[in-house]
XYZ file of C-alpha atoms in Angstrom:
489
model
C -3.312 27.286 13.374
C 0.337 26.357 12.567
C 1.756 23.288 14.276
C 3.844 23.959 17.387
C 6.833 21.679 16.903
C 7.882 22.089 20.538
C 4.729 20.209 21.582
C 5.651 17.162 19.478
C 6.990 13.999 21.125
C 8.202 11.331 18.735
C 10.551 8.362 18.562
C 10.969 8.924 14.823
C 11.721 12.652 14.662
C 14.814 14.530 15.783
C 14.334 15.917 19.284
C 15.679 19.306 18.212
C 14.527 20.103 14.647
C 11.606 17.614 14.389
C 12.826 16.278 11.045
C 12.857 12.573 10.193
C 15.390 10.375 11.952
C 17.542 7.925 10.028
C 19.154 4.724 11.252
C 22.450 3.161 10.186
C 21.614 -0.119 8.444
C 24.655 -1.826 10.060
C 25.075 -0.351 13.540
C 21.412 0.680 14.089
C 22.608 4.030 15.490
C 20.224 6.937 14.908
C 21.079 10.179 13.123
C 19.532 13.488 12.069
C 20.605 14.598 8.579
C 19.339 18.183 8.761
C 22.477 20.280 8.279
C 20.822 23.222 10.068
C 20.244 21.165 13.220
C 22.552 21.145 16.247
C 22.100 17.356 16.428
C 23.049 16.738 12.783
C 25.175 13.657 12.050
C 28.944 14.210 12.418
C 29.516 13.297 8.757
C 28.308 14.851 5.523
C 25.563 13.320 3.392
C 26.201 12.788 -0.304
C 24.151 15.154 -2.456
C 25.599 14.177 -5.844
C 23.939 11.119 -7.384
C 25.975 11.269 -10.614
C 27.949 8.152 -9.643
C 24.748 6.110 -9.373
C 23.401 7.578 -12.617
C 26.584 6.689 -14.460
C 26.547 3.171 -13.017
C 22.938 2.782 -14.168
C 23.771 4.108 -17.643
C 26.593 1.575 -18.061
C 24.344 -1.269 -16.979
C 21.611 -0.200 -19.409
C 24.083 -0.232 -22.310
C 25.445 -3.649 -21.315
C 21.916 -5.006 -20.934
C 20.910 -3.917 -24.438
C 23.953 -5.628 -25.915
C 23.385 -8.798 -23.902
C 19.667 -9.039 -24.689
C 20.246 -9.101 -28.464
C 21.835 -12.539 -28.165
C 18.693 -14.291 -26.892
C 15.919 -16.219 -28.549
C 12.887 -13.977 -28.107
C 10.232 -16.614 -27.482
C 12.434 -18.756 -25.214
C 13.372 -15.803 -23.009
C 9.858 -14.335 -22.903
C 8.234 -17.676 -22.073
C 10.854 -18.449 -19.403
C 10.302 -15.110 -17.642
C 6.532 -15.360 -18.065
C 6.416 -18.824 -16.476
C 8.697 -17.665 -13.667
C 6.343 -14.757 -12.969
C 3.292 -17.032 -13.078
C 4.862 -19.314 -10.461
C 5.715 -16.341 -8.223
C 2.194 -14.936 -8.514
C 0.709 -18.302 -7.607
C 2.781 -18.213 -4.393
C 1.886 -14.553 -3.794
C -1.756 -15.428 -3.140
C -0.637 -17.102 0.089
C 1.978 -14.472 1.021
C 4.940 -16.691 0.129
C 6.501 -14.785 -2.769
C 9.264 -12.217 -2.983
C 7.284 -9.456 -4.655
C 10.393 -7.690 -5.918
C 10.889 -10.667 -8.216
C 7.362 -10.235 -9.588
C 8.084 -6.580 -10.353
C 11.381 -7.603 -11.938
C 9.662 -10.109 -14.239
C 7.043 -7.508 -15.147
C 9.728 -5.056 -16.178
C 11.640 -7.646 -18.196
C 8.476 -8.678 -20.079
C 7.663 -5.055 -20.867
C 11.244 -4.532 -22.033
C 11.084 -7.601 -24.294
C 7.710 -6.566 -25.673
C 9.165 -3.281 -26.870
C 12.711 -4.456 -27.693
C 12.411 -8.068 -28.926
C 15.814 -9.803 -29.261
C 16.782 -11.709 -32.412
C 19.491 -14.065 -31.110
C 19.603 -17.799 -30.484
C 20.631 -18.275 -26.847
C 17.975 -20.221 -24.989
C 19.518 -22.669 -22.510
C 18.275 -22.364 -18.937
C 21.726 -21.323 -17.755
C 21.870 -18.469 -20.255
C 18.303 -17.373 -19.531
C 19.124 -17.206 -15.819
C 22.217 -15.135 -16.676
C 20.020 -12.532 -18.367
C 17.600 -12.371 -15.432
C 20.523 -11.840 -13.042
C 21.909 -9.055 -15.234
C 18.546 -7.361 -15.478
C 18.045 -7.737 -11.727
C 21.329 -5.898 -11.129
C 20.078 -3.049 -13.318
C 16.643 -3.175 -11.642
C 18.062 -2.894 -8.116
C 20.421 -0.084 -9.116
C 17.554 1.909 -10.631
C 15.399 1.421 -7.529
C 18.284 2.321 -5.223
C 18.890 5.512 -7.199
C 15.256 6.466 -6.697
C 15.455 5.617 -2.985
C 18.456 7.923 -2.622
C 16.829 10.711 -4.636
C 13.695 10.637 -2.490
C 15.668 10.055 0.740
C 14.292 6.719 1.790
C 17.992 5.998 2.062
C 20.947 8.368 2.292
C 24.656 7.703 1.961
C 27.528 9.606 3.528
C 29.900 11.486 1.226
C 32.729 9.080 2.032
C 30.510 6.038 1.436
C 31.057 4.662 4.944
C 27.469 5.116 6.151
C 24.210 3.954 4.612
C 21.184 5.250 6.493
C 17.530 4.272 6.133
C 14.432 6.050 7.382
C 13.899 4.900 10.953
C 10.152 4.811 10.265
C 10.649 2.355 7.386
C 10.019 -0.631 9.686
C 6.503 0.704 10.339
C 5.927 1.037 6.582
C 6.974 -2.609 6.204
C 4.394 -3.545 8.843
C 1.738 -2.112 6.557
C 2.975 -4.131 3.572
C 3.123 -7.317 5.644
C -0.395 -6.762 6.954
C -1.641 -7.296 3.403
C 0.525 -10.388 2.956
C 3.268 -8.769 0.917
C 6.829 -7.813 1.690
C 10.007 -7.691 -0.290
C 12.893 -10.099 0.222
C 12.409 -10.561 3.978
C 8.812 -11.514 4.641
C 9.276 -12.570 8.296
C 6.535 -12.264 10.895
C 3.557 -9.934 10.986
C 1.689 -11.134 7.918
C -2.077 -10.455 7.837
C -2.068 -8.570 11.159
C -5.532 -7.042 10.677
C -7.102 -9.805 8.601
C -9.827 -10.589 11.164
C -10.854 -6.938 11.444
C -10.835 -6.465 7.676
C -12.936 -9.533 6.959
C -15.353 -9.506 9.903
C -18.197 -7.839 7.979
C -17.443 -9.435 4.608
C -20.002 -12.012 3.491
C -18.144 -14.775 1.668
C -19.538 -15.767 -1.711
C -18.411 -18.779 -3.726
C -17.576 -17.612 -7.285
C -19.946 -18.972 -9.891
C -20.939 -18.279 -13.446
C -23.451 -15.436 -13.676
C -22.748 -13.955 -10.218
C -22.284 -10.203 -9.764
C -18.494 -10.109 -10.004
C -18.209 -6.954 -7.883
C -19.029 -9.053 -4.783
C -16.135 -11.357 -5.565
C -13.719 -8.423 -5.753
C -15.110 -6.838 -2.612
C -14.460 -9.948 -0.540
C -10.860 -9.880 -1.792
C -10.286 -6.197 -1.059
C -7.341 -6.904 1.277
C -5.481 -8.641 -1.514
C -6.392 -5.827 -3.891
C -4.991 -3.161 -1.556
C -1.810 -5.153 -1.018
C -1.222 -5.588 -4.734
C -1.776 -1.878 -5.291
C 0.827 -0.963 -2.669
C 3.404 -3.350 -4.077
C 2.999 -2.121 -7.650
C 3.369 1.481 -6.466
C 6.282 0.916 -4.096
C 8.616 2.819 -6.429
C 7.560 5.587 -8.759
C 9.649 4.241 -11.622
C 8.083 0.776 -11.432
C 4.580 2.238 -10.939
C 4.895 3.632 -14.479
C 4.765 0.022 -15.720
C 1.156 -0.203 -14.526
C -0.450 2.871 -16.095
C -3.524 1.003 -17.272
C -6.801 2.763 -17.930
C -9.344 -0.022 -17.388
C -12.922 0.146 -18.581
C -15.805 -2.021 -17.361
C -15.617 -3.924 -20.666
C -11.929 -4.628 -20.116
C -12.681 -6.039 -16.681
C -15.535 -8.179 -17.996
C -13.393 -9.508 -20.850
C -10.475 -10.354 -18.573
C -12.762 -11.977 -16.018
C -14.266 -14.099 -18.772
C -10.793 -15.007 -19.980
C -9.877 -16.053 -16.440
C -12.880 -18.363 -16.368
C -12.016 -19.827 -19.766
C -8.342 -20.570 -19.158
C -7.962 -23.999 -17.580
C -4.201 -24.122 -17.027
C -1.072 -22.343 -18.254
C -1.551 -22.359 -21.971
C -0.964 -20.626 -25.285
C -3.912 -19.048 -27.056
C -3.997 -17.897 -30.624
C -4.969 -14.312 -31.364
C -8.216 -15.336 -33.039
C -9.443 -17.094 -29.876
C -8.782 -14.109 -27.627
C -10.197 -11.689 -30.197
C -13.431 -13.679 -30.469
C -13.640 -13.810 -26.686
C -13.170 -10.030 -26.376
C -15.574 -9.161 -29.201
C -18.270 -11.451 -27.805
C -17.999 -9.632 -24.474
C -18.380 -6.286 -26.255
C -21.324 -7.558 -28.302
C -23.102 -8.845 -25.196
C -22.635 -5.421 -23.546
C -23.534 -3.368 -26.621
C -20.081 -1.796 -26.880
C -18.068 -1.224 -30.070
C -14.988 -3.486 -29.843
C -11.413 -2.177 -30.110
C -9.304 -5.310 -29.960
C -6.067 -3.666 -31.112
C -6.437 -1.077 -28.328
C -7.167 -3.840 -25.821
C -4.026 -5.740 -26.841
C -1.876 -2.616 -26.784
C -3.126 -1.680 -23.313
C -2.559 -5.072 -21.680
C 0.266 -6.591 -23.707
C 2.494 -3.764 -24.955
C 2.129 -0.305 -23.405
C 2.151 -1.433 -19.776
C 3.335 -4.561 -18.005
C 1.917 -7.449 -20.060
C -0.934 -9.336 -18.410
C -0.692 -11.712 -21.338
C 2.416 -11.828 -23.511
C 1.917 -11.525 -27.264
C 4.216 -13.361 -29.662
C 3.297 -13.202 -33.362
C -0.238 -14.677 -33.462
C -0.139 -16.203 -30.007
C -0.560 -15.113 -26.395
C 0.881 -16.612 -23.223
C -1.849 -16.698 -20.572
C -2.478 -18.282 -17.162
C -5.235 -18.039 -14.566
C -3.201 -16.755 -11.612
C -1.575 -13.920 -13.540
C -4.873 -12.753 -15.022
C -6.545 -12.732 -11.606
C -3.599 -10.981 -9.918
C -3.705 -8.028 -12.303
C -7.467 -8.094 -12.618
C -7.641 -7.416 -8.874
C -5.370 -4.400 -9.327
C -7.332 -3.121 -12.325
C -10.534 -3.317 -10.323
C -9.036 -1.069 -7.618
C -8.201 1.700 -10.093
C -11.423 1.429 -12.098
C -13.383 4.661 -11.656
C -15.924 4.019 -14.416
C -19.262 2.371 -13.738
C -20.701 -0.336 -15.941
C -24.328 0.342 -16.968
C -25.553 -2.491 -14.733
C -23.259 -1.634 -11.821
C -24.265 1.007 -9.228
C -20.678 1.540 -8.014
C -17.264 1.699 -9.673
C -14.474 -0.659 -8.636
C -12.742 1.939 -6.481
C -16.056 2.768 -4.757
C -16.754 -0.904 -4.025
C -13.292 -1.271 -2.448
C -13.890 1.928 -0.484
C -17.099 0.451 0.899
C -15.245 -2.620 2.204
C -12.578 -0.392 3.764
C -15.300 1.546 5.600
C -16.710 -1.697 7.014
C -13.228 -2.550 8.297
C -12.904 0.924 9.798
C -16.203 0.471 11.632
C -14.990 -2.873 13.006
C -11.726 -1.261 14.136
C -13.710 1.318 16.117
C -15.661 -1.491 17.773
C -12.427 -3.309 18.663
C -11.004 -0.147 20.229
C -14.157 0.361 22.287
C -13.943 -3.261 23.446
C -10.323 -2.832 24.544
C -11.178 0.295 26.546
C -14.104 -1.555 28.116
C -11.872 -4.523 29.013
C -9.717 -2.138 31.019
C -12.561 -1.258 33.370
C -14.203 1.704 31.666
C -17.894 2.126 30.968
C -17.939 2.743 27.222
C -20.665 4.227 25.041
C -21.508 1.355 22.642
C -21.197 3.288 19.375
C -20.074 6.589 17.922
C -21.695 9.437 19.813
C -22.759 12.438 17.739
C -22.835 15.761 19.557
C -25.442 18.349 18.603
C -22.914 20.154 16.400
C -22.402 16.877 14.492
C -18.948 16.352 15.980
C -18.398 12.602 16.257
C -16.903 10.773 19.234
C -15.706 7.275 18.324
C -14.859 6.247 21.890
C -15.927 7.694 25.224
C -15.023 5.647 28.297
C -15.713 6.612 31.911
C -14.102 5.124 35.011
C -15.845 6.230 38.193
C -13.261 4.306 40.199
C -10.272 6.092 38.667
C -12.179 9.308 38.000
C -10.984 9.304 34.400
C -12.721 9.960 31.099
C -11.167 8.623 27.898
C -12.022 10.570 24.738
C -10.749 8.479 21.841
C -10.664 8.752 18.078
C -10.018 5.597 16.021
C -8.210 6.040 12.692
C -7.979 2.886 10.611
C -5.804 4.449 7.954
C -2.936 3.275 5.757
C -0.227 5.509 4.358
C -0.697 7.121 0.961
C 1.721 5.482 -1.546
C 2.969 8.897 -2.696
C 3.920 9.878 0.865
C 6.273 6.988 1.590
C 9.529 8.848 0.933
C 11.889 10.940 3.010
C 11.055 14.015 0.947
C 7.255 13.810 1.220
C 6.410 11.986 4.437
C 6.246 14.922 6.834
C 4.493 17.142 4.322
C 1.791 14.619 3.466
C 1.374 12.579 6.655
C 1.711 15.174 9.428
C 1.308 18.781 8.399
C -1.957 19.010 6.431
C -4.537 20.604 8.722
C -7.273 18.435 7.209
C -8.179 14.862 8.164
C -5.587 13.681 5.618
C -2.794 14.840 7.932
C -2.011 13.756 11.476
C -1.977 17.384 12.638
C -5.422 17.933 11.137
C -6.719 14.979 13.148
C -5.072 16.414 16.262
C -6.796 19.768 15.733
C -10.113 18.005 15.301
C -9.533 16.057 18.509
C -8.668 19.222 20.424
C -12.043 20.539 19.261
C -13.745 17.375 20.551
C -12.176 17.769 23.982
C -13.079 21.455 24.231
C -16.672 20.753 23.136
C -16.906 17.977 25.724
C -15.820 20.378 28.465
C -18.030 23.234 27.298
C -21.135 21.052 27.044
C -20.415 18.633 29.833
C -24.005 18.608 31.111
C -25.232 17.219 27.761
C -22.582 14.459 27.753
C -23.250 13.743 31.426
C -26.888 12.976 30.702
C -26.017 10.821 27.687
C -23.306 8.821 29.424
C -24.661 8.595 32.980
C -21.618 10.296 34.471
C -22.031 10.668 38.230
C -19.793 13.616 39.149
C -18.954 17.090 37.915
C -16.316 17.792 35.310
C -13.824 18.943 37.932
C -13.961 15.462 39.476
C -12.378 13.762 36.446
C -9.123 13.671 34.529
C -9.812 13.846 30.784
C -7.451 11.729 28.683
C -7.547 12.453 24.916
C -6.146 9.702 22.696
C -5.997 9.049 18.959
C -5.723 5.323 18.158
C -4.077 4.413 14.867
C -3.805 1.259 12.812
C 0.004 1.367 12.840
C 2.554 2.967 15.151
C 2.185 6.731 14.555
C 5.002 9.084 13.660
C 4.101 11.286 16.636
C 3.352 9.680 20.021
C 2.138 12.805 21.820
C 1.153 16.363 20.971
C 0.656 18.612 24.008
C -1.738 16.544 26.172
C -3.036 14.321 23.341
C -1.697 10.767 23.242
C -1.286 9.206 19.788
C -0.863 5.430 19.833
C -1.524 2.288 17.811
C -4.120 -0.234 18.855
C -1.526 -2.650 20.292
C -0.484 0.023 22.795
C -3.973 0.358 24.268
C -3.481 -2.227 27.029
C -0.046 -0.836 27.852
C -1.522 2.664 27.820
C -4.041 1.770 30.523
C -1.502 -0.265 32.456
C-alpha cells in the first residue's frame, strides 16, 4: 500500500510537497527547496559545487607543500599526543569529537606521506594542524552540500540546514558525543540503557565480551561519530578478527602509560596471543591494518610504535562493534553481543512507556500482549473513567548512519514498508488496531474491559526514542517518550 502523503502531519516536512524542510542558520526561517513545490523558497539553490571543489583542490596542494617542511617524528608525536588527550576527555563526554577525527586523518596522512623537513617548534606544529583543519572542514562541508545536509543559495546569501538536524544531534548527545557545541542533553537515555546491565569489574582472565557489553553505549556513540561523514568513515575500514581484538586487549592491559614500544615488543606480544589461540601469526598484516591502511591505532615510526591506553581502548570498542566473526570460545560475535544489550534497553524502554501510561490513570497490561496471530502489543492501556483505550507501540530505535543526509533520509527512514521504515511501522500499527477491533471479545477477556467496543475511543500511538519526523498519520499519533505526559494532558 503506497503512502498517502495527504495524511501526513509533520513539523519537519513541507506542508504542500512533504519534502524535508530546511532552516536558515542565521534567521531560523524555514524553507522548502523543492523547485516543483508551490511553497518553494523565493531564491534559487546552488547546484554547482565546482567552486567548493576548486577551493578544496587548492588547499590540498598547499597542504602537501607545507607538510614537506616538517620533522616527521615531531609532527606525528605531537598530533598523536593531542589525540590521546582528546580521547581521554571523550570518555566523559568532554571532547570535541571533530578534533579527534581531524587528528586521525592527519596521522593517516603522515603515515602514507611522511615529511622530510626540520620544522618542529610547537608554534609551527600548531600552524600545520590549523592548515589541515581548514582543509578538513572544507572537505566535510563539500560532502554536506553534496548530500544536502546543508544547501546554499545561488547568490551565497543563504545557508540552510536540515531542520531535523537538531534531532539528529540529540541522538549524538545521548551517547555523550557531539561536535563543537556539546551543550545540554548528554546521556539522555543512560538509565534506560544501563538498567539491565550487570556491572563487572575488569580483571585478568575474565570473559572480555562482558566488559564490552557493559560499555555498549560508548561503543554505539563512537561508531556514530566515526561514521558521521562518508569521507571520514573511509579512514576506519578495519576488518577485525577475534585474534586482533585479543591482541589489542592484551596490549591495553600491558601499556601502563603513554609510552613508546619497539617493534620487537609488540611483535612478541601479538605472536604470543596467536600461539595461545592456535592461530598462524601475520604481524605485518596486523601492523598494516592498524597503523597504515586505516587510521592508526598505534603510530609506527621506524622500529618504534607510539601507544597509549586510552587510544587503544577507544578504537578497540569500535572494532568490537563491527566484529562479525566469532572466536572459537565465544558463542556470539561482537556485533551480536552489542545487539543483545540494545535489546535489553529496548525492553526497558517498553516498560518505561507502560509506566508512563499507567501514571496517567490507565490500567495497563504489564507486559507485551501477544494476540493469537502472533501480533504483538507493547502497550495496551484502558481508562474506564475516560472510556479510552490506548494501543501503543514502543520503538527504541536510532537512525541508521547512512540515512542521515538530505538525499537519503526520507527514502530510508520513512518510506520502506518494512519495520525499518516509519511507514512500515505505521502499517503494522494499523493492522494491530484493526485486529483489536475485529477480535475485541478476546482482548476484553484478557484485559478485563467492562464495556463494549462502541463505548470506547481507541487511540493508536507509536512512541519513539527521539522526536519523529512525522507526528501524525491519519488517526495514528507518532510521538517521542517525552511527549507522553503532554499527550495525555
